[in-house]
Short mmCIF file of C-alpha atoms in Angstrom, two decimals:
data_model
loop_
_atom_site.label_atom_id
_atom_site.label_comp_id
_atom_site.label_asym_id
_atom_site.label_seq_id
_atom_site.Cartn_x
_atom_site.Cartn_y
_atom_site.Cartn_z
CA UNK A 1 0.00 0.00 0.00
CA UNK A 2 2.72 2.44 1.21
CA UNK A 3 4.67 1.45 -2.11
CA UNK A 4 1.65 2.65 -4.45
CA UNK A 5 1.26 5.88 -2.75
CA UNK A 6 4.51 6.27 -3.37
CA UNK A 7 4.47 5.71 -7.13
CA UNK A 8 1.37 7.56 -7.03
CA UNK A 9 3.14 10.67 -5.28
CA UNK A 10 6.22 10.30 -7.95
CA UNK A 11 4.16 9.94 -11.05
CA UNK A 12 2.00 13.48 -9.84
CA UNK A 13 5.41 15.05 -9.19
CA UNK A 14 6.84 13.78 -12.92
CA UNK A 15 3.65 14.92 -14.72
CA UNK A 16 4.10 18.58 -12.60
CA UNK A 17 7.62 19.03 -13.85
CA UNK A 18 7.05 17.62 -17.23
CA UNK A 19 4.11 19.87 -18.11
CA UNK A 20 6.33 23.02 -16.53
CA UNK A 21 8.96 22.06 -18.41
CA UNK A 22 7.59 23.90 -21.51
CA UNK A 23 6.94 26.78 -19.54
CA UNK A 24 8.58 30.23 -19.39
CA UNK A 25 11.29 29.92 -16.53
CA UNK A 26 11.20 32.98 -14.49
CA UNK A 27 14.84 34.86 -13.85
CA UNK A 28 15.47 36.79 -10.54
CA UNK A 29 15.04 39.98 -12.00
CA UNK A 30 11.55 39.04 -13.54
CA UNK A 31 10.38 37.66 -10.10
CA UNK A 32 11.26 41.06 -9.05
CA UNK A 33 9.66 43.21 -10.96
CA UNK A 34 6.63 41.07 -10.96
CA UNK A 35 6.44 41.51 -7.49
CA UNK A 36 7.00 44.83 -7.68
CA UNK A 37 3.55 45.50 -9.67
CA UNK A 38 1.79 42.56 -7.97
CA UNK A 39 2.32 42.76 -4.41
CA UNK A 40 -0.42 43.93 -2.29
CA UNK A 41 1.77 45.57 0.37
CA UNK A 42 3.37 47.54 -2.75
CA UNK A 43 0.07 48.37 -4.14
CA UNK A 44 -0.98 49.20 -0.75
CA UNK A 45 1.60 51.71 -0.16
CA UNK A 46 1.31 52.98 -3.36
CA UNK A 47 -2.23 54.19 -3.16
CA UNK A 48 -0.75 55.78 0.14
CA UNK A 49 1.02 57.83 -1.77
CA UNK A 50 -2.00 58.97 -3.96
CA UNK A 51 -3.43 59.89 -1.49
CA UNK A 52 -0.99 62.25 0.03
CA UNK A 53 -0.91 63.85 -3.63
CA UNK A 54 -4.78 64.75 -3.19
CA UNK A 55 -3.66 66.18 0.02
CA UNK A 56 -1.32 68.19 -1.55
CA UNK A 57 -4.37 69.36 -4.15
CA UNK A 58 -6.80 69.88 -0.95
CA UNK A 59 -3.66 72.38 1.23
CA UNK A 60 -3.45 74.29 -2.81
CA UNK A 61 -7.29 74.71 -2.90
CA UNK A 62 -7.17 76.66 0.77
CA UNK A 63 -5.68 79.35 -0.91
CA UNK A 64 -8.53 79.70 -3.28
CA UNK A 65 -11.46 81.85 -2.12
CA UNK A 66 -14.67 80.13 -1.71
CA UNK A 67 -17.59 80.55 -4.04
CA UNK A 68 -21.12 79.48 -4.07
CA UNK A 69 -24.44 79.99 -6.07
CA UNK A 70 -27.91 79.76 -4.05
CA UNK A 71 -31.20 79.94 -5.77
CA UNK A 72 -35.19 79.22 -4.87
CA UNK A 73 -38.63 79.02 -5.91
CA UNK A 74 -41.67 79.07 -3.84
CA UNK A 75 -45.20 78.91 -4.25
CA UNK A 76 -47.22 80.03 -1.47
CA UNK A 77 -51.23 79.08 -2.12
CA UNK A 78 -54.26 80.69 -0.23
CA UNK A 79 -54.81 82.97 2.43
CA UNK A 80 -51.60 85.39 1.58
CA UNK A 81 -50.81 89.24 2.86
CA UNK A 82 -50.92 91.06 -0.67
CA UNK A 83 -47.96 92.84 -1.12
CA UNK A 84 -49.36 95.70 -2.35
CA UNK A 85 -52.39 96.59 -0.26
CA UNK A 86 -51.14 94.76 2.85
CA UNK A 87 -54.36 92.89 3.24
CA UNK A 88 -54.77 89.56 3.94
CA UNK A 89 -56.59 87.90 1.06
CA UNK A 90 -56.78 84.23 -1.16
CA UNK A 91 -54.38 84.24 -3.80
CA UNK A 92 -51.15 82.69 -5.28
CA UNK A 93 -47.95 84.12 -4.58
CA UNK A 94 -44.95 82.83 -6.17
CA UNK A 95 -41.19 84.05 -4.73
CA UNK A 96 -37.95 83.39 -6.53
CA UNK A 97 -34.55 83.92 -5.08
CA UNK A 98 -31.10 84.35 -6.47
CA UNK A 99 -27.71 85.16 -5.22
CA UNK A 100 -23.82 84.14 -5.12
CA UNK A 101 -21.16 84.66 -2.45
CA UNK A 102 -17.52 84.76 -2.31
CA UNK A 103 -15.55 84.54 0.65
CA UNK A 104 -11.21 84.44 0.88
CA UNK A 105 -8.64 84.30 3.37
CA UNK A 106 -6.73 87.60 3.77
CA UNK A 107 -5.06 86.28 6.97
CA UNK A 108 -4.83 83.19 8.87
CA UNK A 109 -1.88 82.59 10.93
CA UNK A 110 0.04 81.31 7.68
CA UNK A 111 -1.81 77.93 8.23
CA UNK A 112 -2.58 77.61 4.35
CA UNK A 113 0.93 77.94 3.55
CA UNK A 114 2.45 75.51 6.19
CA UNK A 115 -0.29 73.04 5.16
CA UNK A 116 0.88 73.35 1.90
CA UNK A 117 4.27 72.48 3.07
CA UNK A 118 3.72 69.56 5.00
CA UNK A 119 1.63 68.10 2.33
CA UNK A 120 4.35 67.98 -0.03
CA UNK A 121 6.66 67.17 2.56
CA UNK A 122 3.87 63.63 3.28
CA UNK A 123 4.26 63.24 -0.70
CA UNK A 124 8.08 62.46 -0.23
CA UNK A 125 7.66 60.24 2.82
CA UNK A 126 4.87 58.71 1.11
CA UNK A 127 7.55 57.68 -1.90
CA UNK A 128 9.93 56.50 0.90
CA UNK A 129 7.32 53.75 2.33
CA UNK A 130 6.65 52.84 -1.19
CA UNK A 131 10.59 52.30 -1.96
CA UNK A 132 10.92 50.42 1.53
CA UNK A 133 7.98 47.92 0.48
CA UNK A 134 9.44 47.07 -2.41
CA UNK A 135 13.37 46.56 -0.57
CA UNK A 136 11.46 44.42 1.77
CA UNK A 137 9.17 42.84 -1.16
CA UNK A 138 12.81 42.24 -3.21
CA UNK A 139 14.79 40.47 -0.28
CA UNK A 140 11.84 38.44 0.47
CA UNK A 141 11.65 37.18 -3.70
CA UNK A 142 15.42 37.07 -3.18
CA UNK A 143 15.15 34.44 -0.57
CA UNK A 144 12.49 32.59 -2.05
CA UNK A 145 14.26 32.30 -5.09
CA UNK A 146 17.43 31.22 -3.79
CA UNK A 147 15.36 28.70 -1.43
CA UNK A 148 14.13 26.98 -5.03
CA UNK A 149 17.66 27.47 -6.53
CA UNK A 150 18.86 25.38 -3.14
CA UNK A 151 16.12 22.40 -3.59
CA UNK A 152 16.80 21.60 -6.62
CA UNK A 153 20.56 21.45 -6.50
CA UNK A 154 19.52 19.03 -3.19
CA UNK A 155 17.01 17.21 -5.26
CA UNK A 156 20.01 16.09 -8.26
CA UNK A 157 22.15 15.13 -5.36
CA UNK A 158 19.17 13.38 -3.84
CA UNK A 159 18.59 11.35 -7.34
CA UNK A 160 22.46 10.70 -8.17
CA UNK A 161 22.93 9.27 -5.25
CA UNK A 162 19.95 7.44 -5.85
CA UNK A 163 21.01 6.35 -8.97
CA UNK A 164 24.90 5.39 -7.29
CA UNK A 165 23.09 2.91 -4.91
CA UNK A 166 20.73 1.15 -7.65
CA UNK A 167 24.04 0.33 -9.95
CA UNK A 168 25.86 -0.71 -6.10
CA UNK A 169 22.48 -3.04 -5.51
CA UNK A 170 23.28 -4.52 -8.71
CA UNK A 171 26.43 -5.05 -8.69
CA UNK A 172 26.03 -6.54 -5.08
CA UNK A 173 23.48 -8.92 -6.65
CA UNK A 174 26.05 -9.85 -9.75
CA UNK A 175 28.03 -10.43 -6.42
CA UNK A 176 25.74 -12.90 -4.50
CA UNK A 177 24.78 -14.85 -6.95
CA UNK A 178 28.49 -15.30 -7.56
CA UNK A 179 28.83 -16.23 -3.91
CA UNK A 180 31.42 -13.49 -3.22
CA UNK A 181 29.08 -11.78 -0.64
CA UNK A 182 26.45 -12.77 1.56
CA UNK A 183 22.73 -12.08 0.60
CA UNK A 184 22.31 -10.00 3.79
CA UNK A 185 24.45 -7.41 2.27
CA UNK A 186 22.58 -7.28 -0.68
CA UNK A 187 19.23 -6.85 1.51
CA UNK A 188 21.08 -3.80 3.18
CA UNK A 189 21.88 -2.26 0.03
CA UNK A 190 17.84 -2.52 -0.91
CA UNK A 191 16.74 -1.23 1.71
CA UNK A 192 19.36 1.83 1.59
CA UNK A 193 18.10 2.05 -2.18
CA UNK A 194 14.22 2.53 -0.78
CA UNK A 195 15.28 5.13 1.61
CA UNK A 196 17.34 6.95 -1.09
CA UNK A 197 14.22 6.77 -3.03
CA UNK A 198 12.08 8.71 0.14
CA UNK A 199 14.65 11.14 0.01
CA UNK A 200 13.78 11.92 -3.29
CA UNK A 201 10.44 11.88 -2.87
CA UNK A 202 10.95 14.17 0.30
CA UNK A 203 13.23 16.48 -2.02
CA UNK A 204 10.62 16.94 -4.67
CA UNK A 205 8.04 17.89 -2.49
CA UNK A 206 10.13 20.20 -0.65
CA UNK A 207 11.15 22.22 -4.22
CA UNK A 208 7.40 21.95 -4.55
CA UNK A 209 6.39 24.13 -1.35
CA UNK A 210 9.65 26.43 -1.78
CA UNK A 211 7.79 26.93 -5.87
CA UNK A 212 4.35 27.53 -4.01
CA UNK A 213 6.04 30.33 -1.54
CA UNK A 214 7.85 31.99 -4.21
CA UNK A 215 4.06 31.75 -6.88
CA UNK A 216 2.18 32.98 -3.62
CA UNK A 217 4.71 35.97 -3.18
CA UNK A 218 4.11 37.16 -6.69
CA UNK A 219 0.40 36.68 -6.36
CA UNK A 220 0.77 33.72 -9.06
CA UNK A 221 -2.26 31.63 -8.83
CA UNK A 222 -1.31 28.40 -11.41
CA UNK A 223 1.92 27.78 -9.11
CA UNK A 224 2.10 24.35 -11.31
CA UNK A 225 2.94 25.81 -14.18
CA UNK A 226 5.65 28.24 -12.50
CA UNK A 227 9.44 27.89 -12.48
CA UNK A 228 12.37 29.46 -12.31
CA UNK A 229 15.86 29.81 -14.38
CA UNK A 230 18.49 27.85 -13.27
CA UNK A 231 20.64 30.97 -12.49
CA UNK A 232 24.54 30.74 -11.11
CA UNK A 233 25.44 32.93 -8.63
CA UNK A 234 28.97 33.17 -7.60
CA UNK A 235 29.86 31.88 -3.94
CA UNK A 236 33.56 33.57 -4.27
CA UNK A 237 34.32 36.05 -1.33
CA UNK A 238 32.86 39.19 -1.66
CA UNK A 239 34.13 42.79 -2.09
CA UNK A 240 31.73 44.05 0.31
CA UNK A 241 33.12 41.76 3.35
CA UNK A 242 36.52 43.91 2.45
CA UNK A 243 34.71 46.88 4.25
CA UNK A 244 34.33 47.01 7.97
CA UNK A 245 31.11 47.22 9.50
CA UNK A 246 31.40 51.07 10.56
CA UNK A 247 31.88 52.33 6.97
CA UNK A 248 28.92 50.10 5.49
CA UNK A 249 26.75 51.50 8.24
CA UNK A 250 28.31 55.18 7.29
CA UNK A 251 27.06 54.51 3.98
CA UNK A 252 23.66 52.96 4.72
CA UNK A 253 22.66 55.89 6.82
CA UNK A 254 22.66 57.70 3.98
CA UNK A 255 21.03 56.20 1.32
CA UNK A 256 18.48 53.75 3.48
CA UNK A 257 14.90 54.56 2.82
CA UNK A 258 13.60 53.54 6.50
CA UNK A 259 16.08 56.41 7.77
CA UNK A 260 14.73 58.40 5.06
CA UNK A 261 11.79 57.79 6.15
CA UNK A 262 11.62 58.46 9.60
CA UNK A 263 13.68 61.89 9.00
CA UNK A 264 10.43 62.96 6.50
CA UNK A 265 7.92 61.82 9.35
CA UNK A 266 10.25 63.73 11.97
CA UNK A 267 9.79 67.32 9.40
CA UNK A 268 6.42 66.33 9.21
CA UNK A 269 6.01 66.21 13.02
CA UNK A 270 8.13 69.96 13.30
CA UNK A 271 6.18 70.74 10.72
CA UNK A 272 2.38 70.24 12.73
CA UNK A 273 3.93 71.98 15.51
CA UNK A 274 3.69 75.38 13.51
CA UNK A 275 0.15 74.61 12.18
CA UNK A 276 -1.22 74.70 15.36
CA UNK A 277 0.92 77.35 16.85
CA UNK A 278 -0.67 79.23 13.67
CA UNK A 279 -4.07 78.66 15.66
CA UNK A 280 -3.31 81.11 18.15
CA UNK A 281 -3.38 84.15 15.64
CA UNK A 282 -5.96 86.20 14.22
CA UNK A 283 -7.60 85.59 10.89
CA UNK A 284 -8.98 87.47 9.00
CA UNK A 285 -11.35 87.22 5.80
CA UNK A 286 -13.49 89.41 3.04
CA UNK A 287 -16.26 88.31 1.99
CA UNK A 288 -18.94 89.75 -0.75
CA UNK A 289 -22.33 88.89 -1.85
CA UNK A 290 -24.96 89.65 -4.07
CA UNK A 291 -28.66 88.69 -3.96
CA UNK A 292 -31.98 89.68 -5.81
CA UNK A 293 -35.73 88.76 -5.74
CA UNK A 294 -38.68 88.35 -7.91
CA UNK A 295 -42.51 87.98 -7.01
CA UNK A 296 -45.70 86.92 -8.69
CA UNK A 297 -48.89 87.14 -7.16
CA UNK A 298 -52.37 87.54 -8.78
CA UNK A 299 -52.82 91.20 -7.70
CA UNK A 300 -56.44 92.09 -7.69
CA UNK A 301 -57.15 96.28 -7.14
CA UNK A 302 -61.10 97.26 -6.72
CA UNK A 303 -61.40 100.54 -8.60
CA UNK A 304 -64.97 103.31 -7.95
CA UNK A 305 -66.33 104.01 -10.76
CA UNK A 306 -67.40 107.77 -11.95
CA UNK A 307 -70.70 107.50 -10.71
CA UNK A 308 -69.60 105.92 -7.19
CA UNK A 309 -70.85 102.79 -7.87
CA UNK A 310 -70.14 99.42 -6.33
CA UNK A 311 -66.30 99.46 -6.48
CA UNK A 312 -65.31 96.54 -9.35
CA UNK A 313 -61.90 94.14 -9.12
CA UNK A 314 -59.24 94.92 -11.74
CA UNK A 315 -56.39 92.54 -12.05
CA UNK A 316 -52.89 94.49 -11.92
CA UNK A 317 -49.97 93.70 -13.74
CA UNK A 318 -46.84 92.30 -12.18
CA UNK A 319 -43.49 93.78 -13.52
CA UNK A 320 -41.55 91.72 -15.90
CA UNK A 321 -38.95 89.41 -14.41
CA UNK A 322 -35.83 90.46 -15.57
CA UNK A 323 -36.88 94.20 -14.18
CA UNK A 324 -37.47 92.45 -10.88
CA UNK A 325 -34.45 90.84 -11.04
CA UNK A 326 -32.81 94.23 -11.95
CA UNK A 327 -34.38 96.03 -9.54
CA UNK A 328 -34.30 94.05 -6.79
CA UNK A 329 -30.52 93.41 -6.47
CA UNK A 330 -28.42 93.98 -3.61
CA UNK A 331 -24.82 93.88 -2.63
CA UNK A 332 -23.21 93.05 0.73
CA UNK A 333 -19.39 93.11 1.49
CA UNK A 334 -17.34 93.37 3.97
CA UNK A 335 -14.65 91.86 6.33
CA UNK A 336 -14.40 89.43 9.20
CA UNK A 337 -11.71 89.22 11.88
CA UNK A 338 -11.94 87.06 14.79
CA UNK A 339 -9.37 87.05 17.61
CA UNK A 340 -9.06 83.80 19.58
CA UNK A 341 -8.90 84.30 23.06
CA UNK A 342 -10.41 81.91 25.34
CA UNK A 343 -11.17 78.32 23.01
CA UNK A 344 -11.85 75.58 26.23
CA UNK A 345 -7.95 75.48 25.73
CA UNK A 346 -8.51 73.68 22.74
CA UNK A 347 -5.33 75.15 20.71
CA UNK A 348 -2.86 74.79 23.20
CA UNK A 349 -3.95 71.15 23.45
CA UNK A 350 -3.55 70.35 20.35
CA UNK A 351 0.26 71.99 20.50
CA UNK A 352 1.00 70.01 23.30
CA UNK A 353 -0.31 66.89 21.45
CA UNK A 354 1.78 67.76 18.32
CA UNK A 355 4.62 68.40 20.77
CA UNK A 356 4.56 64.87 21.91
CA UNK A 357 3.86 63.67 18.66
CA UNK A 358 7.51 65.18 17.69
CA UNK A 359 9.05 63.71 20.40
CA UNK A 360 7.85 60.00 19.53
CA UNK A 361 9.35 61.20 15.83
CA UNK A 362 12.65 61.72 17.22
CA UNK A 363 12.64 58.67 18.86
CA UNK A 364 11.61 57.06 16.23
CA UNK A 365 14.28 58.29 14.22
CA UNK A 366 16.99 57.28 16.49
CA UNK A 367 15.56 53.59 16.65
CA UNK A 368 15.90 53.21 13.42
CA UNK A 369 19.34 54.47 13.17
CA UNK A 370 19.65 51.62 16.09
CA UNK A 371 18.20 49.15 14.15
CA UNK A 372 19.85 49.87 11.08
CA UNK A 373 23.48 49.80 13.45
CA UNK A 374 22.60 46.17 14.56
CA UNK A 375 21.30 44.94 11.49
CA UNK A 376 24.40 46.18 9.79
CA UNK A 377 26.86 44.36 11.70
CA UNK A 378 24.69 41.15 12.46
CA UNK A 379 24.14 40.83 8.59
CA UNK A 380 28.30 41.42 8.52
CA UNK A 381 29.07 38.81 10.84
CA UNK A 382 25.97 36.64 9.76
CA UNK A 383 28.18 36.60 6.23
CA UNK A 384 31.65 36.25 7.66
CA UNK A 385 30.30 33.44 9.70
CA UNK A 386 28.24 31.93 6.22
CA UNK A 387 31.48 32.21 4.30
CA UNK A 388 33.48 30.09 7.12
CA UNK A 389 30.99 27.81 7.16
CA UNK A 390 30.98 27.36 3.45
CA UNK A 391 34.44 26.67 3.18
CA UNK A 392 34.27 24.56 6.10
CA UNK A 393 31.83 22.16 4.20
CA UNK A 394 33.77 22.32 1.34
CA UNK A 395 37.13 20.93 2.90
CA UNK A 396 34.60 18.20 4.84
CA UNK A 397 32.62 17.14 1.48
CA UNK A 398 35.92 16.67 -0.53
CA UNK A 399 37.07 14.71 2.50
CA UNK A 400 33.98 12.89 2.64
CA UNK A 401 34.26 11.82 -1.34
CA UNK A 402 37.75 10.44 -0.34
CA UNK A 403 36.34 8.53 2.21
CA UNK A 404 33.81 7.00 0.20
CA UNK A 405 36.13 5.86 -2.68
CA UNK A 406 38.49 4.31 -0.33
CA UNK A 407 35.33 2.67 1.41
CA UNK A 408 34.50 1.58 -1.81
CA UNK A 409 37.90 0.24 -2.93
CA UNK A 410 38.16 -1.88 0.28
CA UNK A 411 34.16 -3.25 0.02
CA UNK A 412 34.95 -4.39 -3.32
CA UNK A 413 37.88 -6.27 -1.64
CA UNK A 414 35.92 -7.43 1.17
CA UNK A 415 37.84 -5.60 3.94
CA UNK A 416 34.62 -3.66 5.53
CA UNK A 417 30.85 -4.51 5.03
CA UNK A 418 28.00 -3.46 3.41
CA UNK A 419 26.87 -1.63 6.64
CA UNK A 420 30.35 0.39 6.95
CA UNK A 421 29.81 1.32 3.04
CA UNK A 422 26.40 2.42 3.67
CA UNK A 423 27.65 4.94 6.49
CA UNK A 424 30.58 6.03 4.30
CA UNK A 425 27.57 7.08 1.62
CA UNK A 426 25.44 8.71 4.03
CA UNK A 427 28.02 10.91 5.46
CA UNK A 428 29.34 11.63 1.58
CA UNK A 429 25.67 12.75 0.95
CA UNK A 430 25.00 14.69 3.99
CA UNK A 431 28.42 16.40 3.14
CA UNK A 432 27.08 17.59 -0.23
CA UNK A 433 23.95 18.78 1.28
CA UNK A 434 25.99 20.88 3.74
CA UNK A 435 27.94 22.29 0.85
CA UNK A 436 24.66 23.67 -0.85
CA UNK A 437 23.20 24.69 2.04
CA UNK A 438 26.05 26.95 3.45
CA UNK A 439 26.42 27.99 -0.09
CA UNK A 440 22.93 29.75 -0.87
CA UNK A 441 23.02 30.79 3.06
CA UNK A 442 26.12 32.70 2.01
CA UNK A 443 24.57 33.66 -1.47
CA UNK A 444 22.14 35.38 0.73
CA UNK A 445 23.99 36.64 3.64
CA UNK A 446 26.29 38.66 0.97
CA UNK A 447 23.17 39.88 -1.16
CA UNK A 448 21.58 41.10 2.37
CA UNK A 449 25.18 43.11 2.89
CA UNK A 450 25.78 44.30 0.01
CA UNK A 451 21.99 45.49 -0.15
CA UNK A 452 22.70 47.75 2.70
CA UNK A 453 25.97 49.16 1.33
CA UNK A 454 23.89 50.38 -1.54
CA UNK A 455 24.34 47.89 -4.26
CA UNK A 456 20.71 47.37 -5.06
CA UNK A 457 19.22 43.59 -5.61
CA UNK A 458 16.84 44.24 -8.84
CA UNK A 459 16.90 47.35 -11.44
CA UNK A 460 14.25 49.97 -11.36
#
């Protein structure tokens, strides 16, 4: 049962890899810039940033002066005072209204122009998050990429070794049947071929999941039909560890964008500060307005006649509407200046919040300059300490291939046993594994340090 899952499990994996195996194979730099326009956090932070740019359109528009147009129209049906006679009396009267205003800042404690400053000065911190989302989003496709790059080098050591241990089961079997070795040895090399072959199977399942991380990163949703180039990256020492940890810090303060970052939210922060200080001044504003008025109403005079007779209704006229209009105009304008004096204390709270406020910037700002000190020289001694252990498993896998060939040579002569051979393998392949696994932890480690010192990990 255990064996048919198995086969079951390998053919999946062959008919993954053979139907990707026509498809486009992705290079670093692709993943990259993929990411870039995929990303949600990316996308998220880049919205951010249009929205500090309508900010920016909102602190321009408080310089403009406000302007509005009002009009009505309103029927008013039944017993109505006649405008005319002052009486009351049932009729129709219909009242239309029309006017515009204008109103402008003359004065106002230069708060229009310092909100115009701090919006711009959110539009450039607003780029800085956006450029630090996509450093982070870039190291994280980095890793992933390297993490695939990794499996599969561990999967064809996996299968060679695999394959080393099926022709040593057969030439153990040429080797019993000649009666030159017991058949116990040839059961031990069997069974070391079936766990070879769950190695393989574990190996392909784990470049599997390391393919879905990387397909999930890049919001990829057929992650079967992704892969990646088989790039070569160079595992010789680096120029970067040359420099010492103090001068790649130097540099980084410079030209990181969380520093950056932090120093446009700390101008921001100075920047509120005299906003609300502005609070505490006058203001001062014109304003000017013009309004007119037409009326209809069903106007009904009673007129004597000659002969003082019975006094008969005559319906009146109403003037026209554009003479109304005309006539009827008016114009108000003026100014309006209000002194602050006693507000329930509500501007010098809000200086003493923005006051605080500046204080958690600077603190900010020296955390990160913190941070960015410890992750300097951790990343430097994270790749000093990935490029000794590199070599180290070099030296021990070339040492380990020794080993095996001479365990070989003296099997074949019957001076150790199957089990001692078997050992000598294991450590051989464990030694190879360790040599690919140091290696793309150095890869890494170096692309990490050399990030900070300004060398960039994808092209814009």
């Amino acid at each position: 049962m255990i064996k048919t899952r198995y086969k079951t499990l390998i053919l999946f994996v062959a008919v993954v890899f053979t139907a990707t195996a026509q498809q486009k194979k992705w290079t670093l730099q692709e993943c990259v810039d993929y990411a870039l326009q995929h990303n949600i956090s990316v996308r998220q932070a880049e919205l951010d940033l249009q929205t500090t740019a309508v900010a920016k359109k909102d602190a321009l528009g408080a310089f403009l002066p406000s302007a509005n147009v009002t009009g009505s129209h309103t029927w008013n049906v039944g017993l109505n005072i006649n405008p005319l006679t002052n009486l009351l009396q049932q009729q129709t009267i219909q009242y239309s209204n029309a006017g515009a205003s204008a109103q402008f800042d003359i004065y106002k404690g230069l708060q229009n122009q310092m909100n115009y400053r701090r919006a711009k000065m959110a539009i450039i911190a607003g780029q800085y998050q956006v450029q630090k989302m996509k450093d982070d989003t870039a190291l994280n496709v980095a890793n992933a990429f390297l993490e695939i790059l990794f499996n599969k080098e561990n999967l064809k050591v996996q299968q060679q070794q695999l394959a080393i241990d099926e022709e040593q089961g057969k030439r153990s079997s040429e080797l019993v049947e000649g009666g030159q070795i017991p058949r116990g040895d040839l059961l031990d090399i069997e069974a070391t071929v079936a766990s070879d072959r769950q190695k393989v199977i574990a190996a392909e399942n784990q470049l599997l999941l390391s393919r879905l991380s990387l397909a999930q990163l890049l919001q990829l949703e057929d992650f079967a039909a992704f892969d990646i180039a088989d790039e070569e990256y160079d595992s010789d020492q680096s120029e970067v560890l040359l420099q010492t940890p103090q001068a790649i810090f130097d540099k980084a303060k410079d030209i990181r964008t969380e520093i950056k970052l932090a120093l446009a939210n700390l101008d921001m922060a100075q920047q509120d500060i005299k906003i609300a200080r502005g609070a505490y001044q006058p203001t001062l504003r014109g304003f000017y307005s013009i309004n007119t008025r037409i009326s209809y109403a069903d106007n009904v005079t009673y007129v004597t006649p000659e002969d003082g007779g019975t006094p008969v209704p005559v319906l009146t006229n109403q003037p026209s509407f554009w003479n109304q209009f005309v006539d009827n105009k008016g114009h108000a304008f003026g100014f309006q200046l209000n002194i602050p004096i006693l507000n329930g204390l509500s501007v010098r709270n809000n200086v003493q919040r923005n006051k605080v406020a500046l204080e958690k910037a600077k603190l900010t700002y020296e955390q990160q300059k913190v941070d960015l000190e410890r992750n300097v020289y951790t990343a430097f001694t994270d790749a000093q300490g990935a490029l000794r252990s590199y070599e180290a498993a070099v030296a021990a896998q070339t040492a380990r291939a020794e080993a095996l060939n001479y365990a070989k040579e003296r099997y074949e002569v019957g001076l150790i046993n199957v089990f001692d051979l078997n050992q000598a393998q294991t450590l051989s392949v464990n030694a190879q594994s360790e040599v690919l696994r140091t290696k793309y932890d150095y890869i890494f480690r170096v692309k990490i340090l050399e990030f900070y010192f300004g060398i960039p990990l994808y092209q814009n």
